[in-house]
Amino acid sequence: NDLEEVVNISGGQLDLVKTMLERDDDPAEISQLVTSIADAATVKVIDLCISELGTPPRDICFMVVGSQGRREMTLSSDQDNAIIYSDPESEEEKKRADEYFLKLGQMVCEGLHQAGYPYCPGQIMANNPKWVLPALSWKSVFRDWIVKAEPQELLDFCVFFDLRGV
């Protein structure tokens, strides 16, 4: 019902993983379970934040990338996420959408941090304006990664090609 409950439930996964390891459960299954808990926490935090901010001005997809995108999280995984939203029809709409979705991203990342998911040291999170973009801008970003193929583009490319929407 609130962020405190998300924090409590997410915090309980250490004991669950410990029990599964003691039973010699398959590490891949444990990783998938840890990811499922992170996905549920992410969805709930997004819902809580949208309830506070109000209805999004455009359609949105909250993307998880990296280990969460691959469904291979561990207890030490950090956040890797981004926001894609439908293209605005005017500059005014774009400004309003940028402000809303960056605020949403900041709130979600802070909520996930409180729930035990550390901030990404590389700043690949939806609280970074670089990763909160409309669809056409995302297409350009992906095109640049492929065409430029510089070291930073290759690193971003590797992280973001393990993506899925939650």
Tab-separated table of N, CA and C in Angstrom:
chain	number	residue	atom	x	y	z
A	1	ASN	N	0.802	-1.213	0.000
A	1	ASN	CA	0.000	0.000	0.000
A	1	ASN	C	0.839	1.270	0.000
A	2	ASP	N	2.090	1.168	0.432
A	2	ASP	CA	2.962	2.340	0.463
A	2	ASP	C	4.415	1.909	0.332
A	3	LEU	N	5.294	2.909	0.239
A	3	LEU	CA	6.712	2.628	0.027
A	3	LEU	C	7.312	1.840	1.183
A	4	GLU	N	6.853	2.097	2.379
A	4	GLU	CA	7.375	1.369	3.542
A	4	GLU	C	7.145	-0.138	3.392
A	5	GLU	N	5.984	-0.532	2.893
A	5	GLU	CA	5.722	-1.955	2.680
A	5	GLU	C	6.603	-2.530	1.575
A	6	VAL	N	6.839	-1.756	0.514
A	6	VAL	CA	7.728	-2.209	-0.548
A	6	VAL	C	9.133	-2.430	0.020
A	7	VAL	N	9.588	-1.499	0.851
A	7	VAL	CA	10.904	-1.606	1.487
A	7	VAL	C	10.972	-2.864	2.347
A	8	ASN	N	9.947	-3.118	3.140
A	8	ASN	CA	9.929	-4.294	4.020
A	8	ASN	C	9.924	-5.601	3.230
A	9	ILE	N	9.116	-5.665	2.195
A	9	ILE	CA	9.035	-6.891	1.406
A	9	ILE	C	10.345	-7.133	0.648
A	10	SER	N	10.888	-6.088	0.034
A	10	SER	CA	12.157	-6.228	-0.694
A	10	SER	C	13.283	-6.628	0.249
A	11	GLY	N	13.262	-6.093	1.450
A	11	GLY	CA	14.301	-6.405	2.428
A	11	GLY	C	14.260	-7.845	2.897
A	12	GLY	N	13.134	-8.516	2.750
A	12	GLY	CA	12.996	-9.897	3.186
A	12	GLY	C	13.586	-10.924	2.234
A	13	GLN	N	14.053	-10.477	1.083
A	13	GLN	CA	14.540	-11.455	0.108
A	13	GLN	C	15.881	-12.067	0.498
A	14	LEU	N	16.645	-11.433	1.353
A	14	LEU	CA	17.921	-12.009	1.783
A	14	LEU	C	17.700	-13.356	2.470
A	15	ASP	N	16.743	-13.403	3.383
A	15	ASP	CA	16.444	-14.669	4.065
A	15	ASP	C	15.920	-15.717	3.087
A	16	LEU	N	15.102	-15.294	2.150
A	16	LEU	CA	14.564	-16.215	1.147
A	16	LEU	C	15.692	-16.811	0.298
A	17	VAL	N	16.606	-15.973	-0.167
A	17	VAL	CA	17.719	-16.455	-0.986
A	17	VAL	C	18.620	-17.371	-0.161
A	18	LYS	N	18.853	-17.016	1.083
A	18	LYS	CA	19.683	-17.854	1.957
A	18	LYS	C	19.072	-19.250	2.088
A	19	THR	N	17.777	-19.322	2.311
A	19	THR	CA	17.085	-20.602	2.419
A	19	THR	C	17.204	-21.399	1.120
A	20	MET	N	17.022	-20.725	-0.006
A	20	MET	CA	17.114	-21.414	-1.299
A	20	MET	C	18.531	-21.939	-1.543
A	21	LEU	N	19.536	-21.173	-1.158
A	21	LEU	CA	20.921	-21.632	-1.318
A	21	LEU	C	21.213	-22.832	-0.420
A	22	GLU	N	20.686	-22.796	0.795
A	22	GLU	CA	20.876	-23.924	1.714
A	22	GLU	C	20.226	-25.192	1.173
A	23	ARG	N	19.158	-25.053	0.399
A	23	ARG	CA	18.475	-26.207	-0.207
A	23	ARG	C	19.119	-26.625	-1.522
A	24	ASP	N	20.183	-25.937	-1.920
A	24	ASP	CA	20.856	-26.192	-3.198
A	24	ASP	C	19.953	-25.963	-4.396
A	25	ASP	N	19.088	-24.964	-4.299
A	25	ASP	CA	18.248	-24.617	-5.442
A	25	ASP	C	19.123	-24.110	-6.591
A	26	ASP	N	18.604	-24.223	-7.789
A	26	ASP	CA	19.313	-23.792	-8.989
A	26	ASP	C	19.576	-22.280	-8.928
A	27	PRO	N	20.847	-21.862	-9.091
A	27	PRO	CA	21.163	-20.431	-9.053
A	27	PRO	C	20.379	-19.610	-10.076
A	28	ALA	N	20.107	-20.187	-11.240
A	28	ALA	CA	19.324	-19.457	-12.248
A	28	ALA	C	17.907	-19.179	-11.743
A	29	GLU	N	17.313	-20.129	-11.027
A	29	GLU	CA	15.979	-19.931	-10.467
A	29	GLU	C	16.007	-18.873	-9.368
A	30	ILE	N	17.056	-18.877	-8.574
A	30	ILE	CA	17.197	-17.866	-7.520
A	30	ILE	C	17.299	-16.486	-8.151
A	31	SER	N	18.097	-16.367	-9.188
A	31	SER	CA	18.263	-15.092	-9.884
A	31	SER	C	16.950	-14.613	-10.488
A	32	GLN	N	16.195	-15.539	-11.064
A	32	GLN	CA	14.894	-15.168	-11.631
A	32	GLN	C	13.927	-14.710	-10.538
A	33	LEU	N	13.993	-15.357	-9.362
A	33	LEU	CA	13.141	-14.946	-8.248
A	33	LEU	C	13.524	-13.546	-7.765
A	34	VAL	N	14.822	-13.294	-7.617
A	34	VAL	CA	15.288	-11.974	-7.197
A	34	VAL	C	14.819	-10.919	-8.200
A	35	THR	N	14.890	-11.248	-9.489
A	35	THR	CA	14.426	-10.322	-10.522
A	35	THR	C	12.916	-10.121	-10.435
A	36	SER	N	12.168	-11.170	-10.184
A	36	SER	CA	10.704	-11.047	-10.063
A	36	SER	C	10.326	-10.129	-8.907
A	37	ILE	N	11.050	-10.238	-7.807
A	37	ILE	CA	10.788	-9.356	-6.664
A	37	ILE	C	11.115	-7.914	-7.053
A	38	ALA	N	12.243	-7.716	-7.742
A	38	ALA	CA	12.615	-6.359	-8.185
A	38	ALA	C	11.584	-5.797	-9.160
A	39	ASP	N	11.098	-6.645	-10.063
A	39	ASP	CA	10.064	-6.197	-11.012
A	39	ASP	C	8.809	-5.760	-10.272
A	40	ALA	N	8.365	-6.577	-9.310
A	40	ALA	CA	7.161	-6.233	-8.548
A	40	ALA	C	7.375	-4.943	-7.754
A	41	ALA	N	8.550	-4.795	-7.159
A	41	ALA	CA	8.857	-3.566	-6.412
A	41	ALA	C	8.852	-2.368	-7.358
A	42	THR	N	9.430	-2.542	-8.537
A	42	THR	CA	9.483	-1.451	-9.511
A	42	THR	C	8.084	-1.023	-9.932
A	43	VAL	N	7.251	-1.991	-10.270
A	43	VAL	CA	5.882	-1.675	-10.691
A	43	VAL	C	5.130	-0.957	-9.577
A	44	LYS	N	5.276	-1.438	-8.352
A	44	LYS	CA	4.562	-0.816	-7.236
A	44	LYS	C	5.066	0.603	-6.978
A	45	VAL	N	6.375	0.792	-7.028
A	45	VAL	CA	6.926	2.138	-6.806
A	45	VAL	C	6.449	3.080	-7.913
A	46	ILE	N	6.438	2.607	-9.158
A	46	ILE	CA	5.929	3.437	-10.262
A	46	ILE	C	4.474	3.830	-9.989
A	47	ASP	N	3.649	2.852	-9.611
A	47	ASP	CA	2.233	3.134	-9.323
A	47	ASP	C	2.086	4.167	-8.204
A	48	LEU	N	2.867	4.013	-7.136
A	48	LEU	CA	2.807	4.962	-6.026
A	48	LEU	C	3.206	6.370	-6.472
A	49	CYS	N	4.235	6.443	-7.282
A	49	CYS	CA	4.713	7.752	-7.756
A	49	CYS	C	3.703	8.402	-8.701
A	50	ILE	N	3.115	7.617	-9.589
A	50	ILE	CA	2.102	8.171	-10.493
A	50	ILE	C	0.877	8.624	-9.702
A	51	SER	N	0.524	7.895	-8.662
A	51	SER	CA	-0.596	8.332	-7.811
A	51	SER	C	-0.319	9.700	-7.208
A	52	GLU	N	0.943	9.934	-6.866
A	52	GLU	CA	1.314	11.221	-6.277
A	52	GLU	C	1.413	12.328	-7.332
A	53	LEU	N	1.981	12.002	-8.495
A	53	LEU	CA	2.207	13.013	-9.536
A	53	LEU	C	0.973	13.309	-10.389
A	54	GLY	N	0.091	12.341	-10.499
A	54	GLY	CA	-1.049	12.489	-11.389
A	54	GLY	C	-0.813	11.743	-12.692
A	55	THR	N	-1.819	11.699	-13.515
A	55	THR	CA	-1.783	10.941	-14.768
A	55	THR	C	-0.654	11.432	-15.675
A	56	PRO	N	0.126	10.505	-16.217
A	56	PRO	CA	1.202	10.910	-17.134
A	56	PRO	C	0.640	11.635	-18.356
A	57	PRO	N	1.369	12.636	-18.856
A	57	PRO	CA	0.884	13.396	-20.011
A	57	PRO	C	0.998	12.644	-21.335
A	58	ARG	N	1.758	11.561	-21.379
A	58	ARG	CA	1.932	10.745	-22.574
A	58	ARG	C	1.956	9.281	-22.146
A	59	ASP	N	1.779	8.360	-23.097
A	59	ASP	CA	1.950	6.940	-22.803
A	59	ASP	C	3.409	6.701	-22.419
A	60	ILE	N	3.619	5.759	-21.525
A	60	ILE	CA	4.954	5.532	-20.990
A	60	ILE	C	5.288	4.047	-20.965
A	61	CYS	N	6.577	3.760	-21.116
A	61	CYS	CA	7.107	2.439	-20.849
A	61	CYS	C	8.325	2.643	-19.952
A	62	PHE	N	8.273	2.068	-18.759
A	62	PHE	CA	9.427	2.110	-17.861
A	62	PHE	C	10.268	0.896	-18.205
A	63	MET	N	11.478	1.143	-18.676
A	63	MET	CA	12.343	0.060	-19.137
A	63	MET	C	13.362	-0.300	-18.058
A	64	VAL	N	13.594	-1.590	-17.923
A	64	VAL	CA	14.709	-2.065	-17.116
A	64	VAL	C	15.726	-2.652	-18.078
A	65	VAL	N	16.996	-2.433	-17.778
A	65	VAL	CA	18.068	-2.887	-18.659
A	65	VAL	C	19.121	-3.613	-17.825
A	66	GLY	N	20.133	-4.130	-18.489
A	66	GLY	CA	21.200	-4.827	-17.779
A	66	GLY	C	20.699	-6.111	-17.149
A	67	SER	N	21.157	-6.395	-15.936
A	67	SER	CA	20.814	-7.676	-15.294
A	67	SER	C	19.313	-7.822	-15.055
A	68	GLN	N	18.628	-6.743	-14.715
A	68	GLN	CA	17.185	-6.848	-14.523
A	68	GLN	C	16.502	-7.092	-15.865
A	69	GLY	N	16.979	-6.465	-16.911
A	69	GLY	CA	16.431	-6.696	-18.248
A	69	GLY	C	16.602	-8.134	-18.702
A	70	ARG	N	17.725	-8.751	-18.295
A	70	ARG	CA	17.988	-10.154	-18.655
A	70	ARG	C	17.337	-11.137	-17.693
A	71	ARG	N	16.741	-10.644	-16.616
A	71	ARG	CA	16.170	-11.466	-15.542
A	71	ARG	C	17.276	-12.274	-14.841
A	72	GLU	N	18.415	-11.597	-14.603
A	72	GLU	CA	19.560	-12.242	-13.969
A	72	GLU	C	20.084	-11.442	-12.783
A	73	MET	N	19.195	-10.864	-12.024
A	73	MET	CA	19.636	-10.048	-10.890
A	73	MET	C	20.174	-10.918	-9.752
A	74	THR	N	21.050	-10.302	-8.975
A	74	THR	CA	21.543	-10.902	-7.743
A	74	THR	C	21.204	-9.936	-6.614
A	75	LEU	N	21.521	-10.325	-5.394
A	75	LEU	CA	21.241	-9.438	-4.270
A	75	LEU	C	22.085	-8.165	-4.307
A	76	SER	N	23.152	-8.170	-5.090
A	76	SER	CA	24.009	-6.981	-5.161
A	76	SER	C	23.789	-6.160	-6.437
A	77	SER	N	22.786	-6.502	-7.223
A	77	SER	CA	22.530	-5.753	-8.462
A	77	SER	C	22.064	-4.337	-8.149
A	78	ASP	N	22.500	-3.419	-9.003
A	78	ASP	CA	22.054	-2.034	-8.852
A	78	ASP	C	20.933	-1.748	-9.851
A	79	GLN	N	20.436	-0.526	-9.816
A	79	GLN	CA	19.386	-0.113	-10.741
A	79	GLN	C	19.981	0.196	-12.108
A	80	ASP	N	19.310	-0.238	-13.132
A	80	ASP	CA	19.580	0.179	-14.510
A	80	ASP	C	18.207	0.314	-15.154
A	81	ASN	N	17.789	1.537	-15.439
A	81	ASN	CA	16.453	1.730	-15.969
A	81	ASN	C	16.370	3.002	-16.800
A	82	ALA	N	15.278	3.157	-17.503
A	82	ALA	CA	15.074	4.302	-18.377
A	82	ALA	C	13.577	4.449	-18.647
A	83	ILE	N	13.224	5.578	-19.225
A	83	ILE	CA	11.828	5.828	-19.585
A	83	ILE	C	11.748	6.175	-21.059
A	84	ILE	N	10.807	5.534	-21.731
A	84	ILE	CA	10.450	5.899	-23.101
A	84	ILE	C	8.988	6.335	-23.056
A	85	TYR	N	8.700	7.442	-23.713
A	85	TYR	CA	7.303	7.892	-23.750
A	85	TYR	C	6.930	8.275	-25.176
A	86	SER	N	5.627	8.246	-25.428
A	86	SER	CA	5.157	8.519	-26.791
A	86	SER	C	5.507	9.950	-27.190
A	87	ASP	N	5.779	10.116	-28.464
A	87	ASP	CA	6.243	11.393	-28.983
A	87	ASP	C	5.203	12.495	-28.794
A	88	PRO	N	5.627	13.617	-28.213
A	88	PRO	CA	4.726	14.770	-28.066
A	88	PRO	C	4.436	15.401	-29.432
A	89	GLU	N	3.320	16.097	-29.506
A	89	GLU	CA	2.926	16.701	-30.778
A	89	GLU	C	3.375	18.142	-30.914
A	90	SER	N	3.880	18.743	-29.831
A	90	SER	CA	4.356	20.127	-29.892
A	90	SER	C	5.510	20.304	-28.907
A	91	GLU	N	6.211	21.410	-29.049
A	91	GLU	CA	7.309	21.713	-28.128
A	91	GLU	C	6.786	21.907	-26.703
A	92	GLU	N	5.624	22.506	-26.586
A	92	GLU	CA	5.022	22.707	-25.263
A	92	GLU	C	4.720	21.363	-24.600
A	93	GLU	N	4.145	20.431	-25.380
A	93	GLU	CA	3.872	19.087	-24.861
A	93	GLU	C	5.166	18.376	-24.479
A	94	LYS	N	6.214	18.559	-25.298
A	94	LYS	CA	7.499	17.923	-25.014
A	94	LYS	C	8.076	18.455	-23.702
A	95	LYS	N	8.012	19.750	-23.497
A	95	LYS	CA	8.533	20.349	-22.267
A	95	LYS	C	7.774	19.805	-21.057
A	96	ARG	N	6.460	19.756	-21.156
A	96	ARG	CA	5.625	19.244	-20.065
A	96	ARG	C	5.932	17.766	-19.794
A	97	ALA	N	6.063	16.982	-20.875
A	97	ALA	CA	6.364	15.556	-20.733
A	97	ALA	C	7.758	15.350	-20.141
A	98	ASP	N	8.741	16.104	-20.636
A	98	ASP	CA	10.105	15.989	-20.096
A	98	ASP	C	10.116	16.247	-18.596
A	99	GLU	N	9.454	17.295	-18.161
A	99	GLU	CA	9.410	17.641	-16.737
A	99	GLU	C	8.729	16.547	-15.921
A	100	TYR	N	7.587	16.093	-16.398
A	100	TYR	CA	6.838	15.062	-15.675
A	100	TYR	C	7.657	13.776	-15.562
A	101	PHE	N	8.168	13.287	-16.698
A	101	PHE	CA	8.831	11.981	-16.697
A	101	PHE	C	10.182	12.014	-15.992
A	102	LEU	N	10.882	13.137	-16.025
A	102	LEU	CA	12.118	13.224	-15.254
A	102	LEU	C	11.803	13.220	-13.756
A	103	LYS	N	10.761	13.926	-13.362
A	103	LYS	CA	10.342	13.908	-11.955
A	103	LYS	C	9.917	12.497	-11.558
A	104	LEU	N	9.151	11.835	-12.416
A	104	LEU	CA	8.746	10.453	-12.146
A	104	LEU	C	9.975	9.564	-12.000
A	105	GLY	N	10.912	9.694	-12.925
A	105	GLY	CA	12.129	8.897	-12.858
A	105	GLY	C	12.902	9.132	-11.566
A	106	GLN	N	13.005	10.387	-11.151
A	106	GLN	CA	13.697	10.704	-9.899
A	106	GLN	C	13.005	10.053	-8.709
A	107	MET	N	11.689	10.137	-8.685
A	107	MET	CA	10.926	9.562	-7.576
A	107	MET	C	11.039	8.039	-7.555
A	108	VAL	N	10.928	7.410	-8.728
A	108	VAL	CA	11.009	5.949	-8.799
A	108	VAL	C	12.396	5.473	-8.381
A	109	CYS	N	13.434	6.113	-8.904
A	109	CYS	CA	14.800	5.699	-8.547
A	109	CYS	C	15.055	5.879	-7.054
A	110	GLU	N	14.565	6.953	-6.471
A	110	GLU	CA	14.717	7.163	-5.028
A	110	GLU	C	13.957	6.089	-4.250
A	111	GLY	N	12.740	5.772	-4.679
A	111	GLY	CA	11.951	4.727	-4.017
A	111	GLY	C	12.630	3.374	-4.097
A	112	LEU	N	13.177	3.048	-5.262
A	112	LEU	CA	13.892	1.776	-5.419
A	112	LEU	C	15.159	1.755	-4.567
A	113	HIS	N	15.817	2.893	-4.482
A	113	HIS	CA	17.012	2.992	-3.629
A	113	HIS	C	16.636	2.709	-2.167
A	114	GLN	N	15.546	3.300	-1.720
A	114	GLN	CA	15.079	3.059	-0.348
A	114	GLN	C	14.710	1.592	-0.138
A	115	ALA	N	14.248	0.941	-1.208
A	115	ALA	CA	13.849	-0.466	-1.119
A	115	ALA	C	15.046	-1.414	-1.235
A	116	GLY	N	16.257	-0.867	-1.313
A	116	GLY	CA	17.449	-1.700	-1.305
A	116	GLY	C	18.103	-1.925	-2.655
A	117	TYR	N	17.657	-1.207	-3.677
A	117	TYR	CA	18.267	-1.323	-4.998
A	117	TYR	C	19.172	-0.111	-5.198
A	118	PRO	N	20.491	-0.314	-5.099
A	118	PRO	CA	21.420	0.820	-5.141
A	118	PRO	C	21.357	1.585	-6.459
A	119	TYR	N	21.734	2.858	-6.364
A	119	TYR	CA	21.861	3.663	-7.575
A	119	TYR	C	22.972	3.087	-8.459
A	120	CYS	N	22.814	3.240	-9.755
A	120	CYS	CA	23.819	2.798	-10.711
A	120	CYS	C	24.996	3.773	-10.692
A	121	PRO	N	26.205	3.274	-10.449
A	121	PRO	CA	27.363	4.182	-10.460
A	121	PRO	C	27.577	4.853	-11.817
A	122	GLY	N	27.131	4.207	-12.900
A	122	GLY	CA	27.253	4.779	-14.243
A	122	GLY	C	26.102	5.695	-14.622
A	123	GLN	N	25.189	5.951	-13.679
A	123	GLN	CA	24.046	6.857	-13.898
A	123	GLN	C	23.097	6.398	-15.004
A	124	ILE	N	23.001	5.077	-15.213
A	124	ILE	CA	22.035	4.567	-16.193
A	124	ILE	C	20.728	4.320	-15.449
A	125	MET	N	20.032	5.429	-15.240
A	125	MET	CA	18.784	5.388	-14.479
A	125	MET	C	17.830	6.452	-14.998
A	126	ALA	N	16.568	6.249	-14.705
A	126	ALA	CA	15.523	7.162	-15.160
A	126	ALA	C	15.517	8.486	-14.411
A	127	ASN	N	16.481	8.714	-13.524
A	127	ASN	CA	16.614	10.032	-12.903
A	127	ASN	C	17.634	10.879	-13.659
A	128	ASN	N	18.161	10.356	-14.750
A	128	ASN	CA	19.135	11.040	-15.593
A	128	ASN	C	18.428	11.449	-16.889
A	129	PRO	N	18.381	12.748	-17.207
A	129	PRO	CA	17.673	13.185	-18.423
A	129	PRO	C	18.143	12.483	-19.696
A	130	LYS	N	19.362	11.974	-19.695
A	130	LYS	CA	19.899	11.270	-20.861
A	130	LYS	C	19.092	10.011	-21.173
A	131	TRP	N	18.417	9.443	-20.149
A	131	TRP	CA	17.707	8.177	-20.317
A	131	TRP	C	16.195	8.323	-20.146
A	132	VAL	N	15.688	9.542	-20.296
A	132	VAL	CA	14.243	9.809	-20.242
A	132	VAL	C	13.900	10.548	-21.533
A	133	LEU	N	13.414	9.794	-22.519
A	133	LEU	CA	13.271	10.349	-23.864
A	133	LEU	C	11.991	9.872	-24.551
A	134	PRO	N	11.510	10.680	-25.510
A	134	PRO	CA	10.405	10.217	-26.352
A	134	PRO	C	10.911	9.170	-27.353
A	135	ALA	N	9.995	8.447	-27.952
A	135	ALA	CA	10.319	7.313	-28.823
A	135	ALA	C	11.259	7.683	-29.969
A	136	LEU	N	10.993	8.784	-30.675
A	136	LEU	CA	11.859	9.158	-31.797
A	136	LEU	C	13.291	9.437	-31.336
A	137	SER	N	13.439	10.030	-30.183
A	137	SER	CA	14.784	10.291	-29.656
A	137	SER	C	15.493	8.992	-29.325
A	138	TRP	N	14.740	8.022	-28.760
A	138	TRP	CA	15.346	6.720	-28.487
A	138	TRP	C	15.817	6.053	-29.768
A	139	LYS	N	15.046	6.180	-30.838
A	139	LYS	CA	15.470	5.603	-32.119
A	139	LYS	C	16.794	6.211	-32.559
A	140	SER	N	16.949	7.501	-32.391
A	140	SER	CA	18.204	8.171	-32.749
A	140	SER	C	19.361	7.693	-31.879
A	141	VAL	N	19.100	7.506	-30.595
A	141	VAL	CA	20.133	7.033	-29.675
A	141	VAL	C	20.617	5.651	-30.119
A	142	PHE	N	19.696	4.749	-30.391
A	142	PHE	CA	20.073	3.401	-30.817
A	142	PHE	C	20.828	3.448	-32.154
A	143	ARG	N	20.374	4.287	-33.065
A	143	ARG	CA	21.050	4.414	-34.359
A	143	ARG	C	22.495	4.897	-34.156
A	144	ASP	N	22.674	5.896	-33.283
A	144	ASP	CA	24.027	6.411	-33.007
A	144	ASP	C	24.919	5.340	-32.403
A	145	TRP	N	24.376	4.541	-31.498
A	145	TRP	CA	25.177	3.479	-30.902
A	145	TRP	C	25.703	2.526	-31.971
A	146	ILE	N	24.858	2.221	-32.915
A	146	ILE	CA	25.234	1.270	-33.953
A	146	ILE	C	26.205	1.904	-34.947
A	147	VAL	N	25.950	3.134	-35.351
A	147	VAL	CA	26.748	3.783	-36.378
A	147	VAL	C	28.099	4.270	-35.845
A	148	LYS	N	28.109	4.907	-34.680
A	148	LYS	CA	29.351	5.479	-34.151
A	148	LYS	C	30.301	4.405	-33.620
A	149	ALA	N	29.763	3.512	-32.833
A	149	ALA	CA	30.543	2.407	-32.264
A	149	ALA	C	31.821	2.862	-31.564
A	150	GLU	N	31.766	3.988	-30.863
A	150	GLU	CA	32.870	4.454	-30.013
A	150	GLU	C	32.796	3.688	-28.693
A	151	PRO	N	33.851	3.712	-27.867
A	151	PRO	CA	33.839	2.931	-26.626
A	151	PRO	C	32.611	3.170	-25.736
A	152	GLN	N	32.221	4.432	-25.510
A	152	GLN	CA	31.055	4.698	-24.660
A	152	GLN	C	29.779	4.191	-25.316
A	153	GLU	N	29.662	4.367	-26.626
A	153	GLU	CA	28.482	3.880	-27.337
A	153	GLU	C	28.388	2.356	-27.243
A	154	LEU	N	29.529	1.674	-27.356
A	154	LEU	CA	29.526	0.214	-27.254
A	154	LEU	C	29.112	-0.251	-25.857
A	155	LEU	N	29.573	0.466	-24.838
A	155	LEU	CA	29.184	0.123	-23.472
A	155	LEU	C	27.684	0.318	-23.272
A	156	ASP	N	27.170	1.475	-23.670
A	156	ASP	CA	25.732	1.736	-23.542
A	156	ASP	C	24.928	0.725	-24.356
A	157	PHE	N	25.392	0.450	-25.553
A	157	PHE	CA	24.757	-0.516	-26.454
A	157	PHE	C	24.606	-1.865	-25.747
A	158	CYS	N	25.695	-2.319	-25.113
A	158	CYS	CA	25.668	-3.621	-24.427
A	158	CYS	C	24.664	-3.639	-23.284
A	159	VAL	N	24.584	-2.558	-22.530
A	159	VAL	CA	23.654	-2.499	-21.398
A	159	VAL	C	22.213	-2.421	-21.890
A	160	PHE	N	21.958	-1.575	-22.879
A	160	PHE	CA	20.584	-1.305	-23.293
A	160	PHE	C	19.985	-2.362	-24.213
A	161	PHE	N	20.791	-3.219	-24.780
A	161	PHE	CA	20.178	-4.253	-25.600
A	161	PHE	C	19.623	-5.391	-24.774
A	162	ASP	N	19.832	-5.356	-23.466
A	162	ASP	CA	19.149	-6.258	-22.539
A	162	ASP	C	18.043	-5.451	-21.900
A	163	LEU	N	17.014	-5.144	-22.652
A	163	LEU	CA	15.953	-4.301	-22.111
A	163	LEU	C	14.596	-4.963	-22.232
A	164	ARG	N	13.747	-4.551	-21.339
A	164	ARG	CA	12.332	-4.950	-21.406
A	164	ARG	C	11.540	-3.955	-20.577
A	165	GLY	N	10.285	-3.857	-20.909
A	165	GLY	CA	9.414	-2.956	-20.177
A	165	GLY	C	8.809	-3.652	-18.963
A	166	VAL	N	8.706	-2.904	-17.873
A	166	VAL	CA	7.958	-3.390	-16.710
A	166	VAL	C	6.728	-2.528	-16.570
